[in-house]
């Protein structure tokens, strides 16, 4: 069994599947349920869905879409976006979602995660941390889809959320998002050295070799976006996933 | 027709979809008539033992299920908590289980390991059974549970899985089978298992 989890990280804007570059210019890439049906065929072991506008637009998660995804999804999946209460979490888990990711509201409400992991188990709660380099080259944690700078360093913030009780950390480099330049290995190294919870590296994957580099840098799992929704330099939409053989050659 | 027993816990859509995908007809139902007519039954379940037993009792489906499963020997597959409900009791709660299989449900006491046991894990087949017939090599399934089933008779164990120690990840007692993992979340492996269940005679 492949120990390293490789998961598509898919972005929702309500009902629509989109893909960004550096968290900007969301490009419509299709219907999320169709994408799920293709990933079922590809025997993907896990999926992540993040609604990138729920918090920004102060709206509820698109429960109908999440239910449709859960119904079609023959693999476990994580949902994130606009989650700020235990009640919402109960509703999301009841739809058949395995894990919930929290990002902006983790910064705004520290109690939320502690309560959630007591109630649902820390394994079902993922901290999503979006990181951007400042003009002077300092890593800083951003929320609200990359629009608000918290001033926190990712290492401090990761240590803090680990204490609050999250089960894993989805660590995304905003600067690498959609660039195919490979993961920010320095960021992965710094954060994975500081915490014990598994790190899912996200942002920048362009080829399977990048997965291997992220794991060497300390990531327990890797997520990919553009690579699994686009094909070729022209970025034609094509839902795809590397073959088991290709992954086996690269990953532990 | 396979009846997926709906007593108000969780989203059962992915179980039905996976059955559809392998060409098996099923119905998500809380109707006694539909359950009476079913050729096979699936008992799903998520959440806490007592509240699921309460929901099942409140659904008034226990007598018809008992007649079908215990008296008429209709094949039943319990999934996750649905498997645990088939046992006599669980250390998670006070409410007795259905007691249709000779087993108890107990909590993982793993010292260092995290509970719940959550994620993909492999299973080792312990005895020949149609449920795992022609299964793909290195079968692995998706698990989410804090309690596991301990069979009185090890002969009832279909597969074991290792999490701190070996535990029973699926069982059989006559026409009753139970799986601790979620076949509906275990893509090709789960699909094969559900297909096998659907095609069982």
Short mmCIF file of C-alpha atoms in Angstrom, two decimals:
data_model
loop_
_atom_site.label_atom_id
_atom_site.label_comp_id
_atom_site.label_asym_id
_atom_site.label_seq_id
_atom_site.Cartn_x
_atom_site.Cartn_y
_atom_site.Cartn_z
CA UNK A 1 0.00 0.00 0.00
CA UNK A 2 1.25 3.47 -0.94
CA UNK A 3 1.85 5.26 2.34
CA UNK A 4 1.81 8.75 0.90
CA UNK A 5 -1.64 10.09 0.22
CA UNK A 6 -2.01 11.99 -3.04
CA UNK A 7 -5.18 14.02 -3.27
CA UNK A 8 -6.77 16.36 -5.75
CA UNK A 9 -7.52 19.69 -4.07
CA UNK A 10 -10.52 21.11 -5.90
CA UNK A 11 -11.89 24.60 -5.61
CA UNK A 12 -15.57 25.42 -5.50
CA UNK A 13 -17.31 28.69 -6.00
CA UNK A 14 -20.68 27.54 -4.76
CA UNK A 15 -21.81 25.00 -7.36
CA UNK A 16 -19.02 25.62 -9.83
CA UNK A 17 -15.63 24.00 -9.95
CA UNK A 18 -12.93 26.62 -10.54
CA UNK A 19 -9.14 26.84 -10.56
CA UNK A 20 -7.05 29.84 -9.57
CA UNK A 21 -3.50 31.04 -10.15
CA UNK A 22 -1.95 32.51 -7.01
CA UNK A 23 -5.49 32.57 -5.56
CA UNK A 24 -6.64 34.88 -8.37
CA UNK A 25 -8.57 34.69 -11.64
CA UNK A 26 -10.83 31.72 -10.85
CA UNK A 27 -11.31 29.86 -14.12
CA UNK A 28 -14.41 27.69 -14.53
CA UNK A 29 -13.35 24.07 -15.00
CA UNK A 30 -16.68 22.28 -14.83
CA UNK A 31 -19.13 20.52 -12.59
CA UNK A 32 -17.81 19.14 -9.29
CA UNK A 33 -19.93 15.99 -9.43
CA UNK A 34 -18.61 15.15 -12.90
CA UNK A 35 -15.08 15.60 -11.60
CA UNK A 36 -15.84 13.25 -8.69
CA UNK A 37 -17.12 10.59 -11.09
CA UNK A 38 -13.87 10.77 -13.05
CA UNK A 39 -11.75 10.57 -9.89
CA UNK A 40 -13.79 7.50 -8.88
CA UNK A 41 -12.62 5.84 -12.09
CA UNK A 42 -9.03 6.86 -11.38
CA UNK A 43 -9.16 5.21 -7.94
CA UNK A 44 -8.14 8.33 -6.11
CA UNK A 45 -7.87 7.65 -2.38
CA UNK A 46 -8.98 11.01 -1.03
CA UNK A 47 -10.32 14.38 -2.22
CA UNK A 48 -10.39 17.91 -0.85
CA UNK A 49 -13.05 20.46 -1.80
CA UNK A 50 -12.61 24.07 -0.76
CA UNK A 51 -15.24 26.72 -1.42
CA UNK A 52 -13.01 29.74 -2.00
CA UNK A 53 -15.77 32.35 -1.75
CA UNK A 54 -18.01 31.19 1.11
CA UNK A 55 -16.16 33.14 3.80
CA UNK A 56 -15.36 36.11 1.58
CA UNK A 57 -19.01 36.47 0.66
CA UNK A 58 -20.11 35.63 4.24
CA UNK A 59 -22.41 32.91 2.94
CA UNK A 60 -23.25 29.39 4.04
CA UNK A 61 -21.57 26.36 2.46
CA UNK A 62 -23.46 25.13 -0.60
CA UNK A 63 -25.03 22.19 1.25
CA UNK A 64 -26.86 20.88 -1.82
CA UNK A 65 -23.64 20.61 -3.80
CA UNK A 66 -21.82 19.01 -0.87
CA UNK A 67 -24.60 16.41 -0.54
CA UNK A 68 -24.37 15.65 -4.28
CA UNK A 69 -20.61 15.28 -4.03
CA UNK A 70 -20.92 12.99 -0.98
CA UNK A 71 -23.45 10.83 -2.78
CA UNK A 72 -21.22 10.33 -5.84
CA UNK A 73 -17.90 10.16 -4.05
CA UNK A 74 -16.55 6.60 -3.62
CA UNK A 75 -13.65 7.86 -1.52
CA UNK A 76 -13.34 9.93 1.63
CA UNK A 77 -13.29 13.69 1.23
CA UNK A 78 -12.64 16.90 3.09
CA UNK A 79 -14.82 19.98 2.76
CA UNK A 80 -13.70 23.50 3.68
CA UNK A 81 -15.18 26.95 3.18
CA UNK A 82 -17.40 29.18 5.29
CA UNK A 83 -17.42 26.91 8.35
CA UNK A 84 -17.74 28.84 11.60
CA UNK A 85 -19.97 26.80 13.92
CA UNK A 86 -20.43 23.35 15.41
CA UNK A 87 -23.98 23.29 14.03
CA UNK A 88 -22.69 23.70 10.48
CA UNK A 89 -20.15 20.95 11.08
CA UNK A 90 -22.83 18.55 12.31
CA UNK A 91 -24.81 19.26 9.17
CA UNK A 92 -21.78 18.76 6.91
CA UNK A 93 -20.76 15.47 8.58
CA UNK A 94 -24.37 14.22 8.34
CA UNK A 95 -24.18 14.75 4.57
CA UNK A 96 -21.44 12.11 4.44
CA UNK A 97 -18.31 14.25 4.53
CA UNK A 98 -15.34 12.69 6.37
CA UNK A 99 -13.32 15.77 7.33
CA UNK A 100 -13.82 19.50 7.64
CA UNK A 101 -11.15 22.09 6.90
CA UNK A 102 -11.16 25.41 8.72
CA UNK A 103 -9.09 28.41 7.71
CA UNK A 104 -10.30 32.00 8.31
CA UNK A 105 -12.55 31.08 11.22
CA UNK A 106 -9.69 29.26 12.87
CA UNK A 107 -7.96 32.61 13.14
CA UNK A 108 -11.09 34.44 14.24
CA UNK A 109 -12.39 31.84 16.72
CA UNK A 110 -9.81 29.66 18.45
CA UNK A 111 -12.41 27.84 20.57
CA UNK A 112 -14.11 26.46 17.50
CA UNK A 113 -11.40 23.92 16.73
CA UNK A 114 -10.98 22.78 20.30
CA UNK A 115 -14.72 22.20 20.60
CA UNK A 116 -14.90 20.56 17.19
CA UNK A 117 -12.07 18.15 17.81
CA UNK A 118 -13.52 17.18 21.20
CA UNK A 119 -16.88 16.53 19.59
CA UNK A 120 -15.92 14.96 16.27
CA UNK A 121 -12.35 13.76 16.92
CA UNK A 122 -9.23 15.63 15.90
CA UNK A 123 -8.83 13.32 12.88
CA UNK A 124 -11.86 14.91 11.27
CA UNK A 125 -10.63 18.48 11.63
CA UNK A 126 -8.08 19.91 9.19
CA UNK A 127 -6.44 23.29 9.62
CA UNK A 128 -6.04 24.95 6.27
CA UNK A 129 -3.16 27.43 6.31
CA UNK A 130 -2.56 29.73 3.35
CA UNK A 131 0.88 31.28 3.20
CA UNK A 132 2.25 34.14 1.13
CA UNK A 133 5.68 35.73 1.09
CA UNK A 134 5.78 39.42 1.92
CA UNK A 135 7.71 41.91 -0.26
CA UNK A 136 10.64 41.41 2.08
CA UNK A 137 10.49 37.63 1.69
CA UNK A 138 8.84 36.79 5.04
CA UNK A 139 6.25 34.01 5.16
CA UNK A 140 2.92 35.23 6.49
CA UNK A 141 -0.39 33.42 7.08
CA UNK A 142 -3.29 34.86 5.09
CA UNK A 143 -7.04 34.24 5.40
CA UNK A 144 -10.19 35.06 3.42
CA UNK A 145 -8.88 33.50 0.26
CA UNK A 146 -5.48 35.13 0.61
CA UNK A 147 -6.86 38.67 0.98
CA UNK A 148 -6.16 39.27 4.68
CA UNK A 149 -2.69 39.18 6.17
CA UNK A 150 -2.80 37.91 9.77
CA UNK A 151 0.82 38.91 10.43
CA UNK A 152 1.44 35.41 11.86
CA UNK A 153 4.32 33.26 10.72
CA UNK A 154 3.28 29.81 9.45
CA UNK A 155 5.51 28.04 11.97
CA UNK A 156 3.99 29.82 14.98
CA UNK A 157 0.51 29.42 13.61
CA UNK A 158 0.96 25.72 12.86
CA UNK A 159 2.26 25.09 16.38
CA UNK A 160 -0.72 26.98 17.76
CA UNK A 161 -3.37 25.09 15.76
CA UNK A 162 -1.73 21.79 16.63
CA UNK A 163 -2.22 22.67 20.30
CA UNK A 164 -5.84 23.59 19.62
CA UNK A 165 -6.34 20.00 18.45
CA UNK A 166 -6.41 19.74 14.66
CA UNK A 167 -5.68 16.35 13.12
CA UNK A 168 -3.71 17.58 10.13
CA UNK A 169 -2.60 20.71 8.37
CA UNK A 170 -3.26 21.58 4.73
CA UNK A 171 -0.35 23.91 4.00
CA UNK A 172 -0.84 25.96 0.85
CA UNK A 173 1.62 28.29 -0.78
CA UNK A 174 -0.38 31.11 -2.36
CA UNK A 175 2.65 32.15 -4.42
CA UNK A 176 2.93 28.69 -5.99
CA UNK A 177 -0.82 28.09 -6.52
CA UNK A 178 -1.47 27.25 -10.17
CA UNK A 179 2.14 27.89 -11.23
CA UNK A 180 3.38 24.29 -11.83
CA UNK A 181 6.72 25.45 -10.32
CA UNK A 182 6.82 22.74 -7.67
CA UNK A 183 5.99 23.03 -3.97
CA UNK A 184 7.58 25.62 -1.69
CA UNK A 185 9.96 23.12 -0.06
CA UNK A 186 11.42 25.62 2.37
CA UNK A 187 7.95 26.33 3.74
CA UNK A 188 7.14 22.61 4.02
CA UNK A 189 10.44 21.94 5.78
CA UNK A 190 9.96 24.77 8.28
CA UNK A 191 6.40 23.82 9.23
CA UNK A 192 6.85 20.05 9.28
CA UNK A 193 9.91 20.43 11.51
CA UNK A 194 7.83 22.42 14.00
CA UNK A 195 4.77 20.17 14.38
CA UNK A 196 3.90 16.48 14.71
CA UNK A 197 0.55 16.45 12.92
CA UNK A 198 0.67 15.35 9.28
CA UNK A 199 1.27 18.09 6.72
CA UNK A 200 -0.53 18.00 3.36
CA UNK A 201 1.56 20.05 0.94
CA UNK A 202 -0.41 22.14 -1.52
CA UNK A 203 0.36 24.72 -4.17
CA UNK A 204 2.71 24.36 -7.12
CA UNK A 205 2.59 20.69 -8.09
CA UNK A 206 3.34 20.34 -11.80
CA UNK A 207 4.61 16.78 -12.13
CA UNK A 208 4.78 13.60 -10.04
CA UNK A 209 8.43 14.28 -9.19
CA UNK A 210 7.23 17.33 -7.23
CA UNK A 211 5.30 14.98 -4.91
CA UNK A 212 8.50 13.14 -4.09
CA UNK A 213 10.31 16.40 -3.31
CA UNK A 214 7.53 17.53 -0.96
CA UNK A 215 7.66 14.23 0.91
CA UNK A 216 11.45 14.50 1.25
CA UNK A 217 10.92 17.98 2.69
CA UNK A 218 8.63 16.53 5.39
CA UNK A 219 5.11 16.43 3.94
CA UNK A 220 3.02 13.37 4.90
CA UNK A 221 0.64 13.85 2.00
CA UNK A 222 0.47 15.90 -1.16
CA UNK A 223 -2.34 17.78 -2.85
CA UNK A 224 -2.53 18.88 -6.47
CA UNK A 225 -4.85 21.32 -8.23
CA UNK A 226 -3.99 22.52 -11.75
CA UNK A 227 -2.11 19.32 -12.48
CA UNK A 228 -5.27 17.21 -12.03
CA UNK A 229 -7.77 19.53 -13.74
CA UNK A 230 -5.73 20.78 -16.71
CA UNK A 231 -3.83 19.11 -19.49
CA UNK A 232 -0.84 20.55 -21.32
CA UNK A 233 0.63 24.02 -21.55
CA UNK A 234 -2.55 25.46 -23.03
CA UNK A 235 -4.37 24.43 -19.82
CA UNK A 236 -7.23 22.68 -21.53
CA UNK A 237 -9.61 21.36 -18.91
CA UNK A 238 -9.07 17.63 -18.45
CA UNK A 239 -9.81 15.94 -15.14
CA UNK A 240 -6.92 13.49 -14.70
CA UNK A 241 -4.77 11.74 -12.14
CA UNK A 242 -1.33 10.08 -12.30
CA UNK A 243 -1.34 6.30 -12.62
CA UNK A 244 -0.63 4.12 -9.60
CA UNK A 245 2.60 2.97 -11.33
CA UNK A 246 3.82 6.53 -11.84
CA UNK A 247 3.19 7.30 -8.17
CA UNK A 248 4.72 4.07 -6.92
CA UNK A 249 7.99 4.89 -8.63
CA UNK A 250 8.27 8.23 -6.88
CA UNK A 251 6.65 7.88 -3.47
CA UNK A 252 7.16 5.79 -0.35
CA UNK B 1 -33.73 -6.03 -4.55
CA UNK B 2 -31.36 -5.01 -1.78
CA UNK B 3 -32.94 -2.92 0.97
CA UNK B 4 -30.63 -0.33 2.51
CA UNK B 5 -32.23 0.14 5.91
CA UNK B 6 -32.82 3.84 6.55
CA UNK B 7 -33.33 4.56 10.23
CA UNK B 8 -32.27 8.18 9.98
CA UNK B 9 -28.48 8.11 10.37
CA UNK B 10 -26.10 9.44 7.76
CA UNK B 11 -26.10 9.83 3.99
CA UNK B 12 -26.83 6.47 2.38
CA UNK B 13 -26.61 7.81 -1.15
CA UNK B 14 -23.08 6.64 -1.82
CA UNK B 15 -23.95 3.03 -0.84
CA UNK B 16 -26.88 3.06 -3.26
CA UNK B 17 -24.80 4.68 -6.00
CA UNK B 18 -22.06 2.14 -5.68
CA UNK B 19 -24.59 -0.70 -5.86
CA UNK B 20 -26.11 0.89 -8.98
CA UNK B 21 -22.64 1.09 -10.48
CA UNK B 22 -22.13 -2.67 -10.04
CA UNK B 23 -25.54 -3.34 -11.56
CA UNK B 24 -27.43 -4.13 -8.37
CA UNK B 25 -30.88 -2.77 -7.67
CA UNK B 26 -31.37 -1.29 -4.24
CA UNK B 27 -33.74 0.86 -2.31
CA UNK B 28 -33.07 3.17 0.62
CA UNK B 29 -36.05 2.43 2.78
CA UNK B 30 -37.68 2.60 6.18
CA UNK B 31 -40.75 0.76 4.93
CA UNK B 32 -41.59 -2.58 6.58
CA UNK B 33 -43.17 -3.89 3.38
CA UNK B 34 -40.11 -3.08 1.29
CA UNK B 35 -37.85 -4.69 3.87
CA UNK B 36 -40.10 -7.80 3.97
CA UNK B 37 -39.83 -8.14 0.20
CA UNK B 38 -36.06 -7.56 0.00
CA UNK B 39 -33.73 -10.38 -1.10
CA UNK B 40 -30.86 -8.88 0.84
CA UNK B 41 -30.39 -6.24 3.49
CA UNK B 42 -27.75 -3.66 4.27
CA UNK B 43 -27.63 -2.18 7.75
CA UNK B 44 -25.55 1.02 7.65
CA UNK B 45 -24.66 3.21 10.60
CA UNK B 46 -22.55 6.10 11.75
CA UNK B 47 -22.26 7.94 15.05
CA UNK B 48 -22.65 6.70 18.61
CA UNK B 49 -23.87 3.19 19.51
CA UNK B 50 -26.71 4.14 21.86
CA UNK B 51 -28.17 6.87 19.70
CA UNK B 52 -28.06 4.60 16.64
CA UNK B 53 -29.75 1.75 18.60
CA UNK B 54 -32.36 4.26 19.78
CA UNK B 55 -32.98 5.45 16.23
CA UNK B 56 -33.28 1.87 15.05
CA UNK B 57 -35.74 1.01 17.85
CA UNK B 58 -37.76 4.17 17.21
CA UNK B 59 -37.98 3.27 13.52
CA UNK B 60 -40.00 0.17 14.57
CA UNK B 61 -38.02 -1.87 12.05
CA UNK B 62 -36.35 -4.24 14.51
CA UNK B 63 -39.16 -6.89 14.48
CA UNK B 64 -39.29 -7.11 10.67
CA UNK B 65 -35.48 -7.13 10.46
CA UNK B 66 -35.33 -9.87 13.06
CA UNK B 67 -37.85 -11.99 11.20
CA UNK B 68 -35.95 -11.53 7.93
CA UNK B 69 -32.47 -12.05 9.28
CA UNK B 70 -32.80 -14.43 12.22
CA UNK B 71 -35.82 -16.52 11.15
CA UNK B 72 -35.73 -16.40 7.35
CA UNK B 73 -31.92 -16.21 7.06
CA UNK B 74 -31.92 -13.35 4.54
CA UNK B 75 -28.34 -12.26 3.79
CA UNK B 76 -27.47 -9.12 5.75
CA UNK B 77 -24.44 -6.87 5.50
CA UNK B 78 -23.76 -4.52 8.40
CA UNK B 79 -21.49 -1.59 7.60
CA UNK B 80 -19.32 0.17 10.21
CA UNK B 81 -21.58 0.98 13.17
CA UNK B 82 -24.17 -1.20 11.46
CA UNK B 83 -21.84 -4.15 12.05
CA UNK B 84 -21.35 -3.18 15.69
CA UNK B 85 -25.12 -2.97 16.27
CA UNK B 86 -25.32 -6.67 15.38
CA UNK B 87 -23.24 -7.55 18.45
CA UNK B 88 -24.57 -8.04 21.95
CA UNK B 89 -23.20 -4.87 23.49
CA UNK B 90 -20.74 -2.03 23.16
CA UNK B 91 -18.52 -0.42 25.76
CA UNK B 92 -19.53 2.84 24.07
CA UNK B 93 -22.99 2.72 25.62
CA UNK B 94 -25.51 1.00 27.87
CA UNK B 95 -28.13 0.04 25.30
CA UNK B 96 -27.92 -3.64 24.35
CA UNK B 97 -27.12 -4.39 20.72
CA UNK B 98 -29.24 -6.60 18.47
CA UNK B 99 -27.22 -9.61 19.62
CA UNK B 100 -27.56 -11.51 16.34
CA UNK B 101 -23.87 -12.28 16.23
CA UNK B 102 -21.89 -13.73 19.09
CA UNK B 103 -19.58 -10.78 19.66
CA UNK B 104 -19.03 -7.66 21.68
CA UNK B 105 -17.96 -4.18 20.65
CA UNK B 106 -15.05 -2.69 22.59
CA UNK B 107 -12.97 0.47 22.44
CA UNK B 108 -9.48 0.69 21.01
CA UNK B 109 -7.02 1.02 23.86
CA UNK B 110 -3.93 1.59 21.84
CA UNK B 111 -1.67 3.57 24.10
CA UNK B 112 0.18 5.74 21.63
CA UNK B 113 -2.06 5.27 18.60
CA UNK B 114 -4.73 7.76 17.68
CA UNK B 115 -8.39 6.93 18.17
CA UNK B 116 -10.48 7.01 16.01
CA UNK B 117 -8.68 4.72 13.63
CA UNK B 118 -9.25 6.81 10.50
CA UNK B 119 -7.88 6.24 7.04
CA UNK B 120 -7.11 3.51 4.52
CA UNK B 121 -5.85 0.24 5.88
CA UNK B 122 -5.24 -3.23 4.49
CA UNK B 123 -7.23 -6.33 5.38
CA UNK B 124 -5.96 -9.89 5.62
CA UNK B 125 -8.46 -12.52 4.56
CA UNK B 126 -8.78 -15.22 7.23
CA UNK B 127 -11.30 -17.53 5.65
CA UNK B 128 -12.81 -18.16 2.27
CA UNK B 129 -16.05 -16.34 1.66
CA UNK B 130 -17.97 -15.11 -1.40
CA UNK B 131 -17.78 -11.55 -0.01
CA UNK B 132 -14.06 -11.41 -0.81
CA UNK B 133 -14.14 -13.66 -3.87
CA UNK B 134 -11.71 -12.55 -6.62
CA UNK B 135 -10.81 -9.52 -4.56
CA UNK B 136 -8.02 -7.36 -6.00
CA UNK B 137 -4.57 -8.07 -4.56
CA UNK B 138 -3.56 -6.13 -1.43
CA UNK B 139 -7.13 -5.24 -0.57
CA UNK B 140 -7.48 -2.00 1.34
CA UNK B 141 -10.48 -0.13 2.67
CA UNK B 142 -11.37 3.14 4.34
CA UNK B 143 -11.97 3.03 8.10
CA UNK B 144 -13.38 5.52 10.62
CA UNK B 145 -14.04 4.02 14.05
CA UNK B 146 -13.10 4.17 17.71
CA UNK B 147 -14.59 0.77 18.64
CA UNK B 148 -14.12 -2.63 17.11
CA UNK B 149 -15.85 -6.00 17.26
CA UNK B 150 -14.45 -8.90 19.24
CA UNK B 151 -15.92 -12.24 18.18
CA UNK B 152 -16.41 -14.95 20.82
CA UNK B 153 -15.50 -17.54 18.19
CA UNK B 154 -12.48 -16.58 16.09
CA UNK B 155 -13.91 -18.82 13.39
CA UNK B 156 -16.40 -16.01 12.64
CA UNK B 157 -13.62 -13.64 11.62
CA UNK B 158 -13.53 -13.01 7.87
CA UNK B 159 -10.67 -10.50 7.79
CA UNK B 160 -8.32 -8.92 10.24
CA UNK B 161 -6.66 -5.52 10.13
CA UNK B 162 -3.80 -4.21 12.16
CA UNK B 163 -4.11 -1.03 14.20
CA UNK B 164 -1.92 -1.32 17.27
CA UNK B 165 -3.06 -4.95 17.31
CA UNK B 166 -4.95 -7.25 14.97
CA UNK B 167 -8.70 -6.73 15.10
CA UNK B 168 -11.68 -8.21 13.31
CA UNK B 169 -12.37 -5.95 10.31
CA UNK B 170 -15.15 -8.15 8.95
CA UNK B 171 -17.13 -11.12 10.23
CA UNK B 172 -19.58 -13.80 9.25
CA UNK B 173 -22.11 -15.77 11.22
CA UNK B 174 -24.39 -17.79 8.95
CA UNK B 175 -26.28 -15.38 6.71
CA UNK B 176 -25.01 -12.33 8.61
CA UNK B 177 -21.89 -10.47 7.54
CA UNK B 178 -20.42 -7.27 8.85
CA UNK B 179 -17.63 -4.98 7.70
CA UNK B 180 -16.02 -2.42 9.96
CA UNK B 181 -14.80 -0.33 7.02
CA UNK B 182 -16.78 1.69 4.50
CA UNK B 183 -16.96 -0.18 1.18
CA UNK B 184 -18.85 2.81 -0.29
CA UNK B 185 -15.76 4.96 0.34
CA UNK B 186 -13.21 2.39 -0.81
CA UNK B 187 -13.56 2.73 -4.60
CA UNK B 188 -12.61 -0.43 -6.53
CA UNK B 189 -12.17 -2.62 -3.46
CA UNK B 190 -15.51 -1.56 -2.01
CA UNK B 191 -17.16 -1.93 -5.40
CA UNK B 192 -15.90 -5.50 -5.72
CA UNK B 193 -17.13 -6.32 -2.22
CA UNK B 194 -20.60 -4.87 -2.79
CA UNK B 195 -20.79 -6.61 -6.16
CA UNK B 196 -19.93 -9.89 -4.44
CA UNK B 197 -22.62 -9.26 -1.84
CA UNK B 198 -25.17 -8.41 -4.53
CA UNK B 199 -24.34 -11.55 -6.53
CA UNK B 200 -24.27 -13.91 -3.57
CA UNK B 201 -26.84 -16.70 -3.68
#
